[in-house]
Amino acid sequence: KEVNRFMRDWRTDGSVKIDRRTIDILAASHNLLDAETPYLLLSGYRSPTTNAMLRSKSRSVARNSLHMKGQAADIRLDGRSVSQISRAAISCSAGGVGKYSRSNFVHMDCGPVRIWGR
């Protein structure tokens, strides 16, 4: 319940049950980075309304985003680059990893294994 609340859509205050596989990928990547500081969560669950609003502002937001199913997170980590974080996530071979260097965050999800971004 705490994770679901923490990863809620802050714009609508809506929440869903966050898929534990997403948490596992985040944790495994964090361990590989040997980091002591926590991730900064930019986006966890997104309501359809929030996703549509973000999609209207950016072509990089998926119409059927896994964020809307509680299966994705966009994160940053102090002291680690987007490249370092994405390499750690990719090495888990456990879901999607999107690298957003211009916006300084990494997307991780528990969907099919795939990689995108620069």
Coordinates of C-alpha atoms in Angstrom, one line a residue:
K1 CA 0.0 0.0 0.0
E2 CA 2.9 2.4 0.8
V3 CA 4.5 1.8 -2.6
N4 CA 1.2 2.3 -4.4
R5 CA 0.6 5.6 -2.6
F6 CA 4.2 6.8 -3.1
M7 CA 4.1 6.0 -6.9
R8 CA 0.6 7.5 -7.4
D9 CA -0.3 10.0 -10.0
W10 CA 0.4 13.2 -8.1
R11 CA -1.6 15.2 -10.6
T12 CA -4.9 13.4 -9.9
D13 CA -3.9 11.7 -6.7
G14 CA -5.0 8.4 -8.3
S15 CA -3.2 5.1 -7.6
V16 CA -3.2 1.5 -8.7
K17 CA -1.4 -1.6 -7.5
I18 CA 2.2 -1.2 -8.7
D19 CA 3.5 -4.3 -10.4
R20 CA 6.2 -5.9 -8.1
R21 CA 8.2 -6.8 -11.2
T22 CA 8.8 -3.0 -11.7
I23 CA 10.0 -2.7 -8.2
D24 CA 12.3 -5.7 -8.6
I25 CA 13.9 -4.1 -11.7
L26 CA 14.4 -0.8 -10.0
A27 CA 15.9 -2.5 -7.0
A28 CA 18.2 -4.8 -9.0
S29 CA 19.4 -1.8 -11.1
H30 CA 20.0 0.2 -7.9
N31 CA 22.1 -2.6 -6.4
L32 CA 24.2 -2.9 -9.6
L33 CA 24.9 0.8 -9.3
D34 CA 26.1 0.3 -5.8
A35 CA 24.3 3.5 -4.9
E36 CA 23.6 4.6 -1.4
T37 CA 21.2 7.4 -2.3
P38 CA 17.6 6.6 -3.3
Y39 CA 16.1 7.2 -6.7
L40 CA 14.2 10.3 -7.4
L41 CA 10.8 9.2 -8.8
L42 CA 9.6 11.5 -11.6
S43 CA 6.7 9.4 -12.7
G44 CA 5.2 6.1 -11.5
Y45 CA 1.5 5.4 -12.1
R46 CA -0.2 7.8 -14.6
S47 CA -3.9 8.1 -14.9
P48 CA -5.3 8.0 -18.5
T49 CA -6.1 11.7 -18.1
T50 CA -2.5 12.5 -17.1
N51 CA -1.1 10.3 -19.8
A52 CA -3.2 12.0 -22.5
M53 CA -2.2 15.5 -21.2
L54 CA 1.6 14.5 -21.3
R55 CA 1.1 12.9 -24.7
S56 CA -0.4 16.1 -26.1
K57 CA 2.8 17.9 -25.1
S58 CA 5.4 15.3 -26.1
R59 CA 5.7 12.7 -28.9
S60 CA 7.8 10.5 -26.6
V61 CA 4.7 9.6 -24.4
A62 CA 3.2 6.3 -25.5
R63 CA -0.6 6.1 -26.1
N64 CA -0.8 2.8 -24.1
S65 CA 2.0 3.6 -21.6
L66 CA 2.8 1.0 -19.1
H67 CA 2.7 3.8 -16.5
M68 CA -1.1 3.5 -16.7
K69 CA -0.9 -0.1 -15.6
G70 CA 1.5 0.6 -12.7
Q71 CA 4.2 -1.2 -14.6
A72 CA 6.7 1.6 -15.2
A73 CA 8.8 4.3 -13.5
D74 CA 10.8 7.3 -14.7
I75 CA 13.7 7.9 -12.3
R76 CA 16.9 9.9 -11.7
L77 CA 19.8 9.1 -9.3
D78 CA 22.1 11.7 -7.9
G79 CA 25.7 10.9 -8.7
R80 CA 24.9 8.6 -11.6
S81 CA 24.4 9.6 -15.3
V82 CA 21.5 8.5 -17.5
S83 CA 24.0 6.2 -19.3
Q84 CA 25.1 4.5 -16.1
I85 CA 21.6 4.0 -14.8
S86 CA 20.3 2.7 -18.2
R87 CA 23.3 0.3 -18.5
A88 CA 22.5 -1.1 -15.1
A89 CA 18.8 -1.6 -16.0
I90 CA 19.7 -3.1 -19.4
S91 CA 22.0 -5.6 -17.8
C92 CA 19.0 -6.9 -15.8
S93 CA 17.4 -8.1 -19.1
A94 CA 14.0 -7.8 -17.5
G95 CA 11.9 -5.2 -19.2
G96 CA 11.9 -1.9 -21.2
V97 CA 14.6 0.7 -20.7
G98 CA 14.3 4.1 -22.1
K99 CA 17.2 6.6 -22.0
Y100 CA 16.1 10.3 -21.9
S101 CA 19.4 12.2 -21.7
R102 CA 18.0 15.6 -22.6
S103 CA 15.5 15.4 -19.8
N104 CA 17.9 13.6 -17.5
F105 CA 15.9 10.5 -16.6
V106 CA 15.6 6.8 -17.3
H107 CA 12.4 4.9 -17.9
M108 CA 12.2 1.3 -16.5
D109 CA 9.3 -1.0 -17.0
C110 CA 8.4 -4.7 -16.6
G111 CA 7.0 -5.1 -20.1
P112 CA 8.8 -6.9 -22.9
V113 CA 12.6 -6.5 -23.1
R114 CA 13.4 -3.5 -25.3
I115 CA 15.7 -0.5 -25.3
W116 CA 15.3 3.0 -26.8
G117 CA 16.7 6.5 -26.5
R118 CA 19.9 8.4 -26.6

